[in-house]
CSV table of C-alpha atoms and ligand atoms in Angstrom, one decimal:
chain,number,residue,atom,x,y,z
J,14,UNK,CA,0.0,0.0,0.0
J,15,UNK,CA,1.3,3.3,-0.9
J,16,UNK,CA,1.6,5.6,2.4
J,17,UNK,CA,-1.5,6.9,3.8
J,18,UNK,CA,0.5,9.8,5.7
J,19,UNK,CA,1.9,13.1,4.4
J,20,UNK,CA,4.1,14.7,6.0
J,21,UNK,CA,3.5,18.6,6.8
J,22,UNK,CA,6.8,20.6,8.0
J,23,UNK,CA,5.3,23.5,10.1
J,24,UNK,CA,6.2,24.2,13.4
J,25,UNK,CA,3.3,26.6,14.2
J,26,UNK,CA,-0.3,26.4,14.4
J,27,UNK,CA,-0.7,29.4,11.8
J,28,UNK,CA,1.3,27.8,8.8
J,29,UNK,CA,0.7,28.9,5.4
J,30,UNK,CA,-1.7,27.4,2.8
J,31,UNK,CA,-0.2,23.9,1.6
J,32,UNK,CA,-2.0,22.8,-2.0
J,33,UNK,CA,-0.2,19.8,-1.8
J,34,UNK,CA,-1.9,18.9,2.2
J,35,UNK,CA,-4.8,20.4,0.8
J,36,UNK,CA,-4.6,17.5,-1.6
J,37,UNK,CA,-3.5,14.8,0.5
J,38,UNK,CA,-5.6,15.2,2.9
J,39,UNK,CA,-9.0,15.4,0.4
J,40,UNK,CA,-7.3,11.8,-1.0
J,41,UNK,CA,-8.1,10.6,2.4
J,42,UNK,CA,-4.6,11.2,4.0
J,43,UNK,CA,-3.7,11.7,7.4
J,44,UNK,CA,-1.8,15.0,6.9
J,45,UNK,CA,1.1,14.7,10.1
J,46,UNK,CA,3.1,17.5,11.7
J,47,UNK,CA,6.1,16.2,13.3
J,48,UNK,CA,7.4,20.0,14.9
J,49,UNK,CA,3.9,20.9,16.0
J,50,UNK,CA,3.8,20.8,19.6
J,51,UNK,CA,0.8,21.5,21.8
J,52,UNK,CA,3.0,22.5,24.8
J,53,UNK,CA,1.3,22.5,27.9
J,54,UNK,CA,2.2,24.7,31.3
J,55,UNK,CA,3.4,23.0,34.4
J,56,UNK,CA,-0.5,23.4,35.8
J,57,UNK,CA,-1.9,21.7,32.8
J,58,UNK,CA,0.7,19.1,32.9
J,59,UNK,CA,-0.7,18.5,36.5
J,60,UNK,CA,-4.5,17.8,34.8
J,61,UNK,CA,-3.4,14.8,33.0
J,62,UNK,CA,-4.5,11.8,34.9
J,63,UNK,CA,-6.7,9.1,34.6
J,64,UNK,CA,-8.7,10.3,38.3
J,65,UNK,CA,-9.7,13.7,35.7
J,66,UNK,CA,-12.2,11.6,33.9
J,67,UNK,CA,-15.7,11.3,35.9
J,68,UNK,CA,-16.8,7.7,35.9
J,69,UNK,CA,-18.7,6.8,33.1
J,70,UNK,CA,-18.0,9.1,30.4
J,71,UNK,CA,-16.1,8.8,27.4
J,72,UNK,CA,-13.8,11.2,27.1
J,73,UNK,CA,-14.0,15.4,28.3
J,74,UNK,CA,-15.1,17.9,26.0
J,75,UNK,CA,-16.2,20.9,25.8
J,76,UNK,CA,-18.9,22.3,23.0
J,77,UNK,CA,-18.7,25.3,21.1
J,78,UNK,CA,-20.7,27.2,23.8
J,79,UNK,CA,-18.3,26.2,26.7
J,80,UNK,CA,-20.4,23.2,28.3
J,81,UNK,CA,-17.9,21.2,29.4
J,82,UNK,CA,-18.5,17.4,30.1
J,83,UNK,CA,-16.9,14.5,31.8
J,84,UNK,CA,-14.3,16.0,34.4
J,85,UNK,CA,-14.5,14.7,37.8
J,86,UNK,CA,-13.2,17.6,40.4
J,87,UNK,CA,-14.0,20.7,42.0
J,88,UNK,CA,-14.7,24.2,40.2
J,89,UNK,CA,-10.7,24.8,40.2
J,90,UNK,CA,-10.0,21.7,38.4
J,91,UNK,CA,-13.1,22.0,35.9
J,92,UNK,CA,-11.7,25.6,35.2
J,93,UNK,CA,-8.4,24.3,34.6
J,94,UNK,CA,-9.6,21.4,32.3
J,95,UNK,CA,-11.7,23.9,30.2
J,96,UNK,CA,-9.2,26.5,29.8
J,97,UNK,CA,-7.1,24.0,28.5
J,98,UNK,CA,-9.8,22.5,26.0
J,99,UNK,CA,-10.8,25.8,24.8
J,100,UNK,CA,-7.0,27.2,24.1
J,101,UNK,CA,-6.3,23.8,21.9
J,102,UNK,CA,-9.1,24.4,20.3
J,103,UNK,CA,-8.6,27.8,19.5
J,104,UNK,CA,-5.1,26.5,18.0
J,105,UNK,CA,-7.1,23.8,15.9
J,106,UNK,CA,-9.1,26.6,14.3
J,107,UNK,CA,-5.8,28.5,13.3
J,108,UNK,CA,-4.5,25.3,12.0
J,109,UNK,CA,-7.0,24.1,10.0
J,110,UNK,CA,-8.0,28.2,9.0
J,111,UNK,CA,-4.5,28.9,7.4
J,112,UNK,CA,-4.2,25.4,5.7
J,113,UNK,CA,-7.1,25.1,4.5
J,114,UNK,CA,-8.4,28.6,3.7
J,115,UNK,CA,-11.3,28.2,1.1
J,116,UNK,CA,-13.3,25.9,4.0
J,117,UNK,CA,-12.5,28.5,7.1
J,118,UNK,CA,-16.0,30.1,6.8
J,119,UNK,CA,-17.8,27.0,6.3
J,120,UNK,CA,-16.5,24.9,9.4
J,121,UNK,CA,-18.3,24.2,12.1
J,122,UNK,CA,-17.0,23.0,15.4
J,123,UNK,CA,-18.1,20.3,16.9
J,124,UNK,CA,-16.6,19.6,20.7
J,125,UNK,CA,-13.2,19.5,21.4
J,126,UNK,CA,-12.0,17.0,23.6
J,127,UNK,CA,-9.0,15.9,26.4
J,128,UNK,CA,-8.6,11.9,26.2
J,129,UNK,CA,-6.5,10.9,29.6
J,130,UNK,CA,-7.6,6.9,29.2
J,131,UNK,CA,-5.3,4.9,28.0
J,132,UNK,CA,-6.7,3.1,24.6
J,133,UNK,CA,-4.7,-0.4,24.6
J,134,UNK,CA,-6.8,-1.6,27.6
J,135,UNK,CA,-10.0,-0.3,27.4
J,136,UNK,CA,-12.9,-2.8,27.4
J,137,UNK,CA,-15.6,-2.3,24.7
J,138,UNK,CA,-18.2,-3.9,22.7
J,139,UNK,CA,-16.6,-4.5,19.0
J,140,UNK,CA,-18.7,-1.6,17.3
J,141,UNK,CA,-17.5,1.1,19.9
J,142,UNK,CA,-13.7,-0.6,19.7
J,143,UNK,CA,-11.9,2.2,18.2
J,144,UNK,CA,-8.8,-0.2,17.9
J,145,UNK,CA,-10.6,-1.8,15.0
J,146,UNK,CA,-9.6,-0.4,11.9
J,147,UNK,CA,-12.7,2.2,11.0
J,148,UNK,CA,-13.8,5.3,9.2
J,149,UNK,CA,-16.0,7.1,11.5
J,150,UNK,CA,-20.3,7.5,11.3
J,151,UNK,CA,-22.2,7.6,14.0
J,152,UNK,CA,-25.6,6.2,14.1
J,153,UNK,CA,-27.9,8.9,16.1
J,154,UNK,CA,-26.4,11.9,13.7
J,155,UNK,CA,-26.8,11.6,10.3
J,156,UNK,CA,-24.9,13.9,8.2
J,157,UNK,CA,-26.1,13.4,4.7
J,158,UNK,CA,-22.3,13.4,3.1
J,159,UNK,CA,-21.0,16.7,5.7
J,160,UNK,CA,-17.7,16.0,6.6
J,161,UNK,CA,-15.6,15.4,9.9
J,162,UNK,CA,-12.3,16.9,9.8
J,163,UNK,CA,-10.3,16.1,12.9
J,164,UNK,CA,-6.9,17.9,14.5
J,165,UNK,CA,-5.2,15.3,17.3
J,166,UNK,CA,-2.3,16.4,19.2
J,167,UNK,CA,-0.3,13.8,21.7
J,168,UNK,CA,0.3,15.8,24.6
J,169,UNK,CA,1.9,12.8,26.5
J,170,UNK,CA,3.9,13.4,29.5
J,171,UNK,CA,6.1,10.4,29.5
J,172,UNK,CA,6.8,11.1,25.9
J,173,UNK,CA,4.8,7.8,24.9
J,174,UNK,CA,3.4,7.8,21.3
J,175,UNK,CA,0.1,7.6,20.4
J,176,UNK,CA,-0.4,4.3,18.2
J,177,UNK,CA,-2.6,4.2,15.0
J,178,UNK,CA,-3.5,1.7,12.1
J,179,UNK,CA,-4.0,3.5,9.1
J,180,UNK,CA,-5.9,1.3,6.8
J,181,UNK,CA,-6.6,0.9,2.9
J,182,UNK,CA,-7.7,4.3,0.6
J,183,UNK,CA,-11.6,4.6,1.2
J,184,UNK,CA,-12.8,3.9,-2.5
J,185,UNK,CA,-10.9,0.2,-2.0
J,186,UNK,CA,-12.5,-0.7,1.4
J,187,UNK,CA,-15.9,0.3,0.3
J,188,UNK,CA,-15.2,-1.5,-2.7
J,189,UNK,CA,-14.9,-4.6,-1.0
J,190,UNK,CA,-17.6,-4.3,1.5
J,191,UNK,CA,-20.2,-2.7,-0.4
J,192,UNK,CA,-21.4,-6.2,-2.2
J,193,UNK,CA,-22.5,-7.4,1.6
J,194,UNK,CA,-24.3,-4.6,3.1
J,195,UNK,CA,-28.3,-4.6,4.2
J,196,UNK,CA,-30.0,-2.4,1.4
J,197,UNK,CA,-31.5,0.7,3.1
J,198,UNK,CA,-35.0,1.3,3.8
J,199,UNK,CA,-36.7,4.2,3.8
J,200,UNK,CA,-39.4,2.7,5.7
J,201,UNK,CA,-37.1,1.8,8.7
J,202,UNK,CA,-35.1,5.4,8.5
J,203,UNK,CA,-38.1,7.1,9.2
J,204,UNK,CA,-39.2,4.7,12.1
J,205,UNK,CA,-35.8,5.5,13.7
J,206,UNK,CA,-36.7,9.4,13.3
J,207,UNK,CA,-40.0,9.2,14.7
J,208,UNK,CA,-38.6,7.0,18.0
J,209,UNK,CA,-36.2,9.7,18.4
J,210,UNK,CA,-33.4,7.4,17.7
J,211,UNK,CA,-32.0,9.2,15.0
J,212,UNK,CA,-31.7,13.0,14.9
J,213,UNK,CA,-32.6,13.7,11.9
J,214,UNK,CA,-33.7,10.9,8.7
J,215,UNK,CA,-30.8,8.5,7.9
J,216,UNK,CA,-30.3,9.0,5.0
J,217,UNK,CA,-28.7,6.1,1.9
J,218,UNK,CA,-25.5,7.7,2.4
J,219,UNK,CA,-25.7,7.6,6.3
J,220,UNK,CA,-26.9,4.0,5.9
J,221,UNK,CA,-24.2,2.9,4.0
J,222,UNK,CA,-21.4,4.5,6.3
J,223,UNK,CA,-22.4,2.8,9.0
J,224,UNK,CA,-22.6,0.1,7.3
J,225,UNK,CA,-19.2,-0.2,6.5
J,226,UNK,CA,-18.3,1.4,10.0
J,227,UNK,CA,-19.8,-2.2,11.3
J,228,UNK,CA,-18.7,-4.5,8.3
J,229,UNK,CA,-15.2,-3.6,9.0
J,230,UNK,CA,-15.0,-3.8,12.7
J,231,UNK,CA,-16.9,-7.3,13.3
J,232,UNK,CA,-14.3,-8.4,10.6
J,233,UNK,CA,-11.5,-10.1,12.3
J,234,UNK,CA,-9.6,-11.3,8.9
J,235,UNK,CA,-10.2,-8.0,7.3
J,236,UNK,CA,-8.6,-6.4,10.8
J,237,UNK,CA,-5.5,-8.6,10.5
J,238,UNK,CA,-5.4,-8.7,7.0
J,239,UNK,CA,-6.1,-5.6,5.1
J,240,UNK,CA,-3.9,-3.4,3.4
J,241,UNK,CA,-2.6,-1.3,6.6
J,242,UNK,CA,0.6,0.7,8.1
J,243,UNK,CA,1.5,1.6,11.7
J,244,UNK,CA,2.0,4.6,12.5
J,245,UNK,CA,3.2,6.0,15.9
J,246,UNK,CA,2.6,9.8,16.3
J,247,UNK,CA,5.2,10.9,19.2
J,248,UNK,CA,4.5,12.9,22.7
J,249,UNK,CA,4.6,16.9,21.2
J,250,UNK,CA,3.2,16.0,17.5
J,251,UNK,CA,-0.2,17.1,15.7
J,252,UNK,CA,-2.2,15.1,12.9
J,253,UNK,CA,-5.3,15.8,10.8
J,254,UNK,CA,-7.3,14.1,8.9
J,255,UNK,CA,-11.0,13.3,7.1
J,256,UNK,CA,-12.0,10.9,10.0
J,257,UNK,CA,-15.1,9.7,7.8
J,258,UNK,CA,-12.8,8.9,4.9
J,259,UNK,CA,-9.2,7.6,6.4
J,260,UNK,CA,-9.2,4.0,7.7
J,261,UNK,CA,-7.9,4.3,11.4
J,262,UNK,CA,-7.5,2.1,14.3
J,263,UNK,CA,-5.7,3.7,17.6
J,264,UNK,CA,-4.1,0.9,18.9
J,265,UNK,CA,-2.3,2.6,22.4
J,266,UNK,CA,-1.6,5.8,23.6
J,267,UNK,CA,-2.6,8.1,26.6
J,268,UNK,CA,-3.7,12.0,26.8
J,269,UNK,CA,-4.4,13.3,23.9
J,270,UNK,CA,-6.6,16.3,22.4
J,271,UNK,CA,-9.1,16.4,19.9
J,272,UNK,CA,-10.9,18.7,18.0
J,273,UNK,CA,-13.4,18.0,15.3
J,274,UNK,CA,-15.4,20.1,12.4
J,275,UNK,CA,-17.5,19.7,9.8
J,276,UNK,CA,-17.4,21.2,6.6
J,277,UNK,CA,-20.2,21.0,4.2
J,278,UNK,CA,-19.4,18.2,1.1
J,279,UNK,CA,-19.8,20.9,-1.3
J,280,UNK,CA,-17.6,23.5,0.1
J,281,UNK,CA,-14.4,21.1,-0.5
J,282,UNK,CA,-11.8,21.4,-3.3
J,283,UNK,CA,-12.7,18.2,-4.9
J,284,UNK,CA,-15.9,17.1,-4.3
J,285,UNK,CA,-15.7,14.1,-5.9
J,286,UNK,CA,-12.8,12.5,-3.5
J,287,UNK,CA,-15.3,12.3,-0.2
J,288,UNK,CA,-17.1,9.8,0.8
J,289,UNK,CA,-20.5,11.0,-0.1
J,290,UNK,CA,-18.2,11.6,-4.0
J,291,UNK,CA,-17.0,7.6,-4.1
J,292,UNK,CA,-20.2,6.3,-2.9
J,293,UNK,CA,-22.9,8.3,-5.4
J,294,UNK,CA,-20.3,6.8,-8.2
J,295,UNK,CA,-20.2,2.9,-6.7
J,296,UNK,CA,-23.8,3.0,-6.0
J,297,UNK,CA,-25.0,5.0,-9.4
J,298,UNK,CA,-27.5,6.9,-8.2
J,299,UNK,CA,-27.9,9.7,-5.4
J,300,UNK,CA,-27.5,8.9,-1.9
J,301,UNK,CA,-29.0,12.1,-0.1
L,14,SIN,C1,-10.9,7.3,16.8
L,14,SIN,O1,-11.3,8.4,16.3
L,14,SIN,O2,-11.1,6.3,16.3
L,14,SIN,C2,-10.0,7.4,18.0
L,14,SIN,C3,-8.7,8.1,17.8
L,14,SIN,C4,-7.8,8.0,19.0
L,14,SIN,O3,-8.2,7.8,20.1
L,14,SIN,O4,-6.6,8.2,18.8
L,15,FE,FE1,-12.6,6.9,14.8
């Protein structure tokens, strides 16, 4: 398999505008920036432990309009771990802003978030096993093709990567899986509205994508088989990438932050390399 990672040289959160990232990362690359360091002060060092995380939850985030969710502590400590959410994520915007300037109106943040589980040992059902090699959808939101453009930085304080599959180009592995997934039904996609279960009508495209979210997870050959490269991102590095498009698995790693966008299909450079692009032309007919 020909490398799924392109390598970005900047070594600050404002770089200039990259057509070649631009490009790689609309092919379904995970753009990575060795020299891009989130550094963290010696009182946000002091956050990151596993005890931060309430019981229960996830991970911590915090939404555009400052909820924050998931930290166990007093008002000090919640203060602490929002500042620290909201200033990545003010970084992420700057990234993705100056790389990618034609989208930079169009985003739309979704919540940021501070990950201080470690991932290797973490007990989960196959479908929420994030080890499993993936592309994200998520079955209460459809998003009828939008896409989810994510900015990770490893903020590790023993200087321990964070360890990811990166799996096969996205036209290939829905190439593969396509022939075996459950038709959609409108008839069932507007039951799931109705009950709530949905927040909005799944639509074809939706369907499909988890669909394949599933089909490649519960397969265990396809897992230890498929086309695939490892790919350890160091303590003090950044990535990005088209989560709903590159095939990732993240196999170990502790303390880490996240922040994710979406960016309307249309409002892309090239259309026709996202998900909702590859699918309309496999499937022949509109999805949305
Ligand atoms: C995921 O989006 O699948 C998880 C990424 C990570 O935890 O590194
Ligand atoms: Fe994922």
């Amino acid at each position: 398999m020909k490398s799924q990672v392109f390598t970005v040289d900047a070594a600050s959160w404002r770089p200039n505008c990259d057509p070649q990232a631009i490009q790689a990362l609309e092919d379904g690359k995970v753009l990575y920036f060795p020299r891009l360091g989130f550094a963290l002060s010696p009182q946000e060092q002091a956050l990151l432990r596993p005890g931060l995380q309430a019981e229960g939850a996830r991970n911590i985030s915090l939404d555009a309009q400052g909820r924050l969710k998931g930290v166990a502590g007093d008002a000090a400590v919640q203060a602490a771990a929002g500042a620290l959410i909201s200033r990545f994520s003010a970084s992420a915007t700057s990234l993705v802003n100056s790389l990618f300037p034609d989208y930079a109106v169009y985003l739309r943040a979704a919540p940021a978030s501070l990950r201080p589980i470690e991932v290797s040992t973490r007990r989960q059902s196959w479908r929420a096993d994030d080890r499993r090699l993936h592309v994200d959808a998520f079955p209460s939101r459809p998003n009828r093709g939008e896409r989810i453009l994510r900015v990770f930085a490893n903020i590790n304080p023993r200087g321990e990567p964070r360890s990811w599959r990166i799996g096969e180009p996205f036209a290939d592995m829905a190439k593969r899986f396509l022939p075996q997934v459950r038709p959609y039904s409108p008839l069932k996609a507007r039951l799931l509205d109705k009950l709530g279960i949905t927040k909005s009508l799944r639509s074809e495209y939706d369907h499909l994508m988890l669909q394949l979210h599933d089909a490649m997870k519960s397969d265990d050959r396809y897992q230890r088989e498929a086309p695939q490269q490892a790919m350890d991102f160091p303590a003090g590095t950044a990535w990005v990438c088209f989560s709903d498009q590159t095939s990732h698995a993240a196999m170990s790693g502790q303390h880490m932050l996240e922040q994710t966008f979406h960016l309307p299909v249309d409002r892309q450079y090239n259309r026709e390399a996202s998900p909702l692009g590859l699918l309309t032309a496999l499937a022949g007919h509109s999805l949305i």
